[in-house]
PDB file of C-alpha atoms and ligand atoms in Angstrom:
ATOM      1  CA  MET A 174     123.414 121.910   5.975  1.00  0.00           C
ATOM      2  CA  ALA A 175     124.417 119.899   9.137  1.00  0.00           C
ATOM      3  CA  GLN A 176     127.461 121.572  11.096  1.00  0.00           C
ATOM      4  CA  SER A 177     130.296 119.340  12.416  1.00  0.00           C
ATOM      5  CA  ARG A 178     131.570 119.183  16.028  1.00  0.00           C
ATOM      6  CA  ILE A 179     134.724 120.314  14.375  1.00  0.00           C
ATOM      7  CA  PHE A 180     136.779 123.228  15.630  1.00  0.00           C
ATOM      8  CA  LEU A 181     139.222 124.120  12.783  1.00  0.00           C
ATOM      9  CA  VAL A 182     142.654 125.430  13.834  1.00  0.00           C
ATOM     10  CA  THR A 183     145.225 126.308  11.229  1.00  0.00           C
ATOM     11  CA  GLY A 184     148.960 127.142  11.221  1.00  0.00           C
ATOM     12  CA  PHE A 185     151.174 128.100   8.448  1.00  0.00           C
ATOM     13  CA  ALA A 186     154.678 126.280   6.968  1.00  0.00           C
ATOM     14  CA  ALA A 187     157.824 127.479   8.061  1.00  0.00           C
ATOM     15  CA  PHE A 188     158.918 130.537   5.614  1.00  0.00           C
ATOM     16  CA  GLY A 189     161.577 133.137   5.120  1.00  0.00           C
ATOM     17  CA  GLY A 190     164.489 131.344   6.264  1.00  0.00           C
ATOM     18  CA  GLU A 191     162.960 129.549   9.374  1.00  0.00           C
ATOM     19  CA  ARG A 192     163.115 125.857  10.175  1.00  0.00           C
ATOM     20  CA  ILE A 193     159.643 126.242  12.229  1.00  0.00           C
ATOM     21  CA  ASN A 194     156.525 128.141  12.480  1.00  0.00           C
ATOM     22  CA  PRO A 195     155.074 128.594  15.690  1.00  0.00           C
ATOM     23  CA  SER A 196     151.873 128.658  14.390  1.00  0.00           C
ATOM     24  CA  TRP A 197     152.109 125.478  13.266  1.00  0.00           C
ATOM     25  CA  GLU A 198     153.839 123.587  16.278  1.00  0.00           C
ATOM     26  CA  ILE A 199     151.047 125.001  18.174  1.00  0.00           C
ATOM     27  CA  ALA A 200     148.321 123.872  15.817  1.00  0.00           C
ATOM     28  CA  LEU A 201     149.576 120.099  15.555  1.00  0.00           C
ATOM     29  CA  ARG A 202     150.021 119.943  19.369  1.00  0.00           C
ATOM     30  CA  LEU A 203     146.349 121.057  19.487  1.00  0.00           C
ATOM     31  CA  ASP A 204     145.003 118.209  16.719  1.00  0.00           C
ATOM     32  CA  GLY A 205     142.704 115.580  17.726  1.00  0.00           C
ATOM     33  CA  GLU A 206     142.368 117.286  21.354  1.00  0.00           C
ATOM     34  CA  GLU A 207     138.473 117.539  22.417  1.00  0.00           C
ATOM     35  CA  ILE A 208     138.245 121.231  23.770  1.00  0.00           C
ATOM     36  CA  GLY A 209     134.440 121.896  25.184  1.00  0.00           C
ATOM     37  CA  GLY A 210     132.584 119.480  23.625  1.00  0.00           C
ATOM     38  CA  LEU A 211     134.266 120.354  19.981  1.00  0.00           C
ATOM     39  CA  LYS A 212     136.963 118.300  17.978  1.00  0.00           C
ATOM     40  CA  VAL A 213     140.348 120.102  16.715  1.00  0.00           C
ATOM     41  CA  LYS A 214     141.263 119.420  13.542  1.00  0.00           C
ATOM     42  CA  SER A 215     144.651 120.963  12.623  1.00  0.00           C
ATOM     43  CA  VAL A 216     145.493 121.854   9.171  1.00  0.00           C
ATOM     44  CA  LYS A 217     148.689 123.157   7.654  1.00  0.00           C
ATOM     45  CA  VAL A 218     148.224 125.880   5.239  1.00  0.00           C
ATOM     46  CA  PRO A 219     151.356 126.872   2.429  1.00  0.00           C
ATOM     47  CA  VAL A 220     152.444 130.355   2.626  1.00  0.00           C
ATOM     48  CA  GLY A 221     151.269 132.740  -0.177  1.00  0.00           C
ATOM     49  CA  CYS A 222     147.673 134.537  -0.610  1.00  0.00           C
ATOM     50  CA  ALA A 223     146.175 132.215  -3.280  1.00  0.00           C
ATOM     51  CA  ALA A 224     147.460 129.024  -1.966  1.00  0.00           C
ATOM     52  CA  ALA A 225     145.939 130.228   1.614  1.00  0.00           C
ATOM     53  CA  VAL A 226     142.920 130.745   0.397  1.00  0.00           C
ATOM     54  CA  ARG A 227     142.825 127.419  -1.591  1.00  0.00           C
ATOM     55  CA  ARG A 228     143.491 125.587   1.287  1.00  0.00           C
ATOM     56  CA  ILE A 229     141.314 126.909   3.736  1.00  0.00           C
ATOM     57  CA  ASN A 230     138.217 126.670   1.656  1.00  0.00           C
ATOM     58  CA  ALA A 231     138.896 122.709   0.888  1.00  0.00           C
ATOM     59  CA  ALA A 232     139.217 122.555   4.864  1.00  0.00           C
ATOM     60  CA  ILE A 233     135.781 124.609   5.185  1.00  0.00           C
ATOM     61  CA  VAL A 234     134.110 122.373   2.555  1.00  0.00           C
ATOM     62  CA  ARG A 235     135.449 119.430   3.933  1.00  0.00           C
ATOM     63  CA  TYR A 236     135.299 119.730   7.524  1.00  0.00           C
ATOM     64  CA  ARG A 237     132.288 121.874   7.760  1.00  0.00           C
ATOM     65  CA  PRO A 238     133.534 123.362  11.132  1.00  0.00           C
ATOM     66  CA  ARG A 239     131.829 125.191  13.915  1.00  0.00           C
ATOM     67  CA  ALA A 240     134.660 127.807  14.908  1.00  0.00           C
ATOM     68  CA  ILE A 241     137.673 128.644  13.090  1.00  0.00           C
ATOM     69  CA  LEU A 242     140.831 129.499  14.617  1.00  0.00           C
ATOM     70  CA  GLY A 243     143.624 130.903  12.358  1.00  0.00           C
ATOM     71  CA  LEU A 244     147.452 130.849  13.369  1.00  0.00           C
ATOM     72  CA  GLY A 245     150.252 132.786  12.111  1.00  0.00           C
ATOM     73  CA  GLN A 246     154.206 134.042  12.877  1.00  0.00           C
ATOM     74  CA  ALA A 247     154.224 137.668  12.871  1.00  0.00           C
ATOM     75  CA  GLY A 248     158.004 137.945  13.798  1.00  0.00           C
ATOM     76  CA  GLY A 249     158.557 141.052  16.093  1.00  0.00           C
ATOM     77  CA  ARG A 250     155.113 141.498  17.803  1.00  0.00           C
ATOM     78  CA  THR A 251     155.666 141.505  21.465  1.00  0.00           C
ATOM     79  CA  ALA A 252     152.711 139.484  22.432  1.00  0.00           C
ATOM     80  CA  ILE A 253     149.716 137.075  21.152  1.00  0.00           C
ATOM     81  CA  SER A 254     147.978 139.170  18.919  1.00  0.00           C
ATOM     82  CA  ILE A 255     144.270 138.776  18.271  1.00  0.00           C
ATOM     83  CA  GLU A 256     143.689 140.381  14.852  1.00  0.00           C
ATOM     84  CA  LYS A 257     140.636 142.560  14.314  1.00  0.00           C
ATOM     85  CA  VAL A 258     139.999 143.306  10.844  1.00  0.00           C
ATOM     86  CA  ALA A 259     140.885 141.441   7.565  1.00  0.00           C
ATOM     87  CA  ILE A 260     141.402 143.638   4.138  1.00  0.00           C
ATOM     88  CA  ASN A 261     140.550 142.211   0.897  1.00  0.00           C
ATOM     89  CA  LEU A 262     143.909 142.828  -0.454  1.00  0.00           C
ATOM     90  CA  ALA A 263     146.836 140.377  -1.355  1.00  0.00           C
ATOM     91  CA  ASP A 264     150.455 141.446  -1.790  1.00  0.00           C
ATOM     92  CA  GLU A 265     152.309 137.985  -2.482  1.00  0.00           C
ATOM     93  CA  ASN A 266     155.448 140.377  -2.024  1.00  0.00           C
ATOM     94  CA  THR A 267     155.453 141.043   1.256  1.00  0.00           C
ATOM     95  CA  ALA A 268     155.618 139.614   4.750  1.00  0.00           C
ATOM     96  CA  ALA A 269     152.965 140.749   7.604  1.00  0.00           C
ATOM     97  CA  ASP A 270     153.851 144.117   8.570  1.00  0.00           C
ATOM     98  CA  ASP A 271     156.446 145.223   5.783  1.00  0.00           C
ATOM     99  CA  GLY A 272     153.973 147.453   4.180  1.00  0.00           C
ATOM    100  CA  VAL A 273     152.093 147.162   0.939  1.00  0.00           C
ATOM    101  CA  GLY A 274     153.800 147.183  -2.496  1.00  0.00           C
ATOM    102  CA  ALA A 275     152.504 148.142  -5.584  1.00  0.00           C
ATOM    103  CA  SER A 276     151.377 144.458  -6.644  1.00  0.00           C
ATOM    104  CA  ALA A 277     148.843 144.504  -4.252  1.00  0.00           C
ATOM    105  CA  LYS A 278     145.270 143.308  -5.660  1.00  0.00           C
ATOM    106  CA  PRO A 279     141.963 142.539  -4.453  1.00  0.00           C
ATOM    107  CA  LEU A 280     142.031 138.915  -3.033  1.00  0.00           C
ATOM    108  CA  ILE A 281     138.639 138.008  -3.846  1.00  0.00           C
ATOM    109  CA  ALA A 282     137.115 140.177  -6.603  1.00  0.00           C
ATOM    110  CA  GLY A 283     133.812 141.696  -6.044  1.00  0.00           C
ATOM    111  CA  ALA A 284     133.887 140.748  -2.552  1.00  0.00           C
ATOM    112  CA  PRO A 285     133.728 143.261   0.594  1.00  0.00           C
ATOM    113  CA  GLU A 286     136.931 145.672   1.365  1.00  0.00           C
ATOM    114  CA  ALA A 287     137.087 144.052   5.340  1.00  0.00           C
ATOM    115  CA  TYR A 288     135.822 141.691   7.464  1.00  0.00           C
ATOM    116  CA  PHE A 289     135.909 142.175  11.366  1.00  0.00           C
ATOM    117  CA  ALA A 290     136.764 139.241  13.006  1.00  0.00           C
ATOM    118  CA  ARG A 291     133.669 137.436  14.730  1.00  0.00           C
ATOM    119  CA  LEU A 292     135.719 136.927  17.893  1.00  0.00           C
ATOM    120  CA  PRO A 293     134.736 138.392  21.388  1.00  0.00           C
ATOM    121  CA  ILE A 294     138.250 140.001  21.568  1.00  0.00           C
ATOM    122  CA  PRO A 295     138.039 141.770  25.116  1.00  0.00           C
ATOM    123  CA  THR A 296     137.214 138.724  26.480  1.00  0.00           C
ATOM    124  CA  LEU A 297     139.534 136.615  24.879  1.00  0.00           C
ATOM    125  CA  ILE A 298     142.023 139.297  25.955  1.00  0.00           C
ATOM    126  CA  ARG A 299     140.934 139.379  29.468  1.00  0.00           C
ATOM    127  CA  GLU A 300     141.058 135.504  29.743  1.00  0.00           C
ATOM    128  CA  LEU A 301     144.841 135.608  28.461  1.00  0.00           C
ATOM    129  CA  ARG A 302     146.074 138.350  30.913  1.00  0.00           C
ATOM    130  CA  ARG A 303     143.986 136.586  33.982  1.00  0.00           C
ATOM    131  CA  ARG A 304     146.566 133.523  32.890  1.00  0.00           C
ATOM    132  CA  GLU A 305     149.639 136.147  33.019  1.00  0.00           C
ATOM    133  CA  ILE A 306     149.884 135.822  28.820  1.00  0.00           C
ATOM    134  CA  PRO A 307     150.811 139.103  27.169  1.00  0.00           C
ATOM    135  CA  ALA A 308     147.735 139.759  24.692  1.00  0.00           C
ATOM    136  CA  GLN A 309     146.828 142.660  22.849  1.00  0.00           C
ATOM    137  CA  VAL A 310     144.401 143.589  19.911  1.00  0.00           C
ATOM    138  CA  SER A 311     146.172 144.148  16.463  1.00  0.00           C
ATOM    139  CA  LEU A 312     144.048 146.415  13.875  1.00  0.00           C
ATOM    140  CA  SER A 313     146.365 144.791  10.902  1.00  0.00           C
ATOM    141  CA  ALA A 314     147.125 141.423   9.640  1.00  0.00           C
ATOM    142  CA  GLY A 315     149.053 142.852   7.202  1.00  0.00           C
ATOM    143  CA  ALA A 316     148.618 141.751   3.413  1.00  0.00           C
ATOM    144  CA  TYR A 317     150.230 138.685   3.083  1.00  0.00           C
ATOM    145  CA  ALA A 318     149.520 135.045   3.744  1.00  0.00           C
ATOM    146  CA  CYS A 319     147.789 135.180   7.401  1.00  0.00           C
ATOM    147  CA  ASN A 320     145.516 138.199   6.290  1.00  0.00           C
ATOM    148  CA  ALA A 321     144.239 136.114   3.211  1.00  0.00           C
ATOM    149  CA  LEU A 322     143.739 132.977   5.509  1.00  0.00           C
ATOM    150  CA  MET A 323     141.796 135.194   7.862  1.00  0.00           C
ATOM    151  CA  TYR A 324     139.943 137.195   5.064  1.00  0.00           C
ATOM    152  CA  ALA A 325     138.517 133.852   3.210  1.00  0.00           C
ATOM    153  CA  SER A 326     137.857 132.249   6.448  1.00  0.00           C
ATOM    154  CA  LEU A 327     135.501 135.093   7.138  1.00  0.00           C
ATOM    155  CA  HIS A 328     134.191 135.541   3.599  1.00  0.00           C
ATOM    156  CA  LEU A 329     133.539 132.204   3.243  1.00  0.00           C
ATOM    157  CA  THR A 330     131.321 131.663   6.576  1.00  0.00           C
ATOM    158  CA  ARG A 331     129.695 135.197   6.111  1.00  0.00           C
ATOM    159  CA  ARG A 332     126.318 133.772   6.246  1.00  0.00           C
ATOM    160  CA  ARG A 333     127.216 132.002   9.643  1.00  0.00           C
ATOM    161  CA  SER A 334     126.821 135.026  11.828  1.00  0.00           C
ATOM    162  CA  ALA A 335     127.302 133.447  15.186  1.00  0.00           C
ATOM    163  CA  MET A 336     130.288 131.350  14.146  1.00  0.00           C
ATOM    164  CA  PRO A 337     133.505 132.024  15.936  1.00  0.00           C
ATOM    165  CA  VAL A 338     136.091 132.998  13.323  1.00  0.00           C
ATOM    166  CA  GLY A 339     139.305 134.848  13.534  1.00  0.00           C
ATOM    167  CA  PHE A 340     142.867 134.898  13.881  1.00  0.00           C
ATOM    168  CA  ILE A 341     145.775 135.191  15.782  1.00  0.00           C
ATOM    169  CA  HIS A 342     149.316 136.039  15.311  1.00  0.00           C
ATOM    170  CA  LEU A 343     152.137 134.697  17.434  1.00  0.00           C
ATOM    171  CA  PRO A 344     155.483 136.360  18.157  1.00  0.00           C
ATOM    172  CA  TYR A 345     158.655 134.441  17.380  1.00  0.00           C
ATOM    173  CA  ASP A 346     159.417 131.200  19.305  1.00  0.00           C
ATOM    174  CA  ALA A 347     162.108 131.525  22.014  1.00  0.00           C
ATOM    175  CA  ARG A 348     164.162 129.220  19.905  1.00  0.00           C
ATOM    176  CA  GLN A 349     163.930 131.212  16.815  1.00  0.00           C
ATOM    177  CA  SER A 350     165.399 134.148  18.668  1.00  0.00           C
ATOM    178  CA  ALA A 351     169.114 132.477  18.061  1.00  0.00           C
ATOM    179  CA  ARG A 352     168.767 133.903  14.208  1.00  0.00           C
ATOM    180  CA  HIS A 353     166.917 137.233  15.849  1.00  0.00           C
ATOM    181  CA  PRO A 354     169.154 138.303  18.928  1.00  0.00           C
ATOM    182  CA  ASN A 355     166.958 141.452  19.185  1.00  0.00           C
ATOM    183  CA  ALA A 356     163.611 140.525  18.374  1.00  0.00           C
ATOM    184  CA  PRO A 357     161.080 139.864  21.041  1.00  0.00           C
ATOM    185  CA  SER A 358     160.011 136.149  21.352  1.00  0.00           C
ATOM    186  CA  MET A 359     157.680 133.956  23.668  1.00  0.00           C
ATOM    187  CA  ALA A 360     158.422 130.420  24.647  1.00  0.00           C
ATOM    188  CA  LEU A 361     156.126 128.203  22.595  1.00  0.00           C
ATOM    189  CA  ALA A 362     154.822 126.602  25.854  1.00  0.00           C
ATOM    190  CA  MET A 363     153.154 129.959  26.977  1.00  0.00           C
ATOM    191  CA  MET A 364     151.674 130.468  23.437  1.00  0.00           C
ATOM    192  CA  GLU A 365     150.126 126.739  23.314  1.00  0.00           C
ATOM    193  CA  ARG A 366     148.707 127.680  26.963  1.00  0.00           C
ATOM    194  CA  ALA A 367     147.273 130.844  25.017  1.00  0.00           C
ATOM    195  CA  ILE A 368     145.597 129.343  21.980  1.00  0.00           C
ATOM    196  CA  ARG A 369     144.417 126.740  24.253  1.00  0.00           C
ATOM    197  CA  ALA A 370     142.893 128.830  26.494  1.00  0.00           C
ATOM    198  CA  VAL A 371     141.322 130.946  23.435  1.00  0.00           C
ATOM    199  CA  ALA A 372     139.844 127.696  22.147  1.00  0.00           C
ATOM    200  CA  GLU A 373     138.259 126.789  25.526  1.00  0.00           C
ATOM    201  CA  THR A 374     136.602 130.221  25.746  1.00  0.00           C
ATOM    202  CA  LEU A 375     135.392 130.240  22.153  1.00  0.00           C
ATOM    203  CA  ALA A 376     134.009 126.626  22.832  1.00  0.00           C
ATOM    204  CA  CYS A 377     131.815 128.043  25.535  1.00  0.00           C
ATOM    205  CA  THR A 378     130.268 130.577  23.382  1.00  0.00           C
ATOM    206  CA  ILE A 379     129.029 127.946  20.741  1.00  0.00           C
TER     207      ILE A 379
HETATM  208  N1  PCA B  24     153.047 134.447   8.885  1.00  0.00           N
HETATM  209  C1  PCA B  24     152.941 135.253   7.501  1.00  0.00           C
HETATM  210  C2  PCA B  24     152.547 134.342   6.399  1.00  0.00           C
HETATM  211  C3  PCA B  24     152.676 133.037   7.264  1.00  0.00           C
HETATM  212  C4  PCA B  24     153.072 133.398   8.772  1.00  0.00           C
HETATM  213  O1  PCA B  24     153.008 132.632   9.745  1.00  0.00           O
HETATM  214  C5  PCA B  24     152.199 136.427   7.423  1.00  0.00           C
HETATM  215  O2  PCA B  24     151.968 137.090   8.758  1.00  0.00           O
HETATM  216  O3  PCA B  24     151.391 137.099   6.586  1.00  0.00           O
END
């Protein structure tokens, strides 16, 4: 089936008592922009494993994107974190990095145990560091909604091996630090610059 020229960018709703989620703030800022010949379509995703799978599934069917970049908040991270691995495990009761509880179960029954991101991670890290933006690769997106979205994106597009699909965790926005005085954070403007640079780099590969 013919593909659109859409670059699907997702961000999550605020959760855990926060007023904002930097991932949605940034996705919204990019919505409608032309980047490298593709048009960004931003979709807001509810915070929950099953809900995230449903939303990304619907967005893929509706927009037939050429690339997918999921964004999420991982409070406590010190840098833009490009996720390498998504696992077939869902724990509706934990947030990222809190570990996996006894209630964890497969996200999609019968599907592979894990997928690697289809992103040129070393290139992206280099591009970000060249712009003096702290960036790192992460080997775990947790077992909550962000991992669910990343896993489902990769699973549902598994036959399109050349299509860039991946996920980036963002630190707290500096404004959120008022509630988390000891946690690292990053200015939203820097995170926005980072995601725009990632999108431009990916659009060049298509
Ligand atoms: N972060 C959570 C869920 C939504 C979000 O922005 C996570 O890392 O799973």
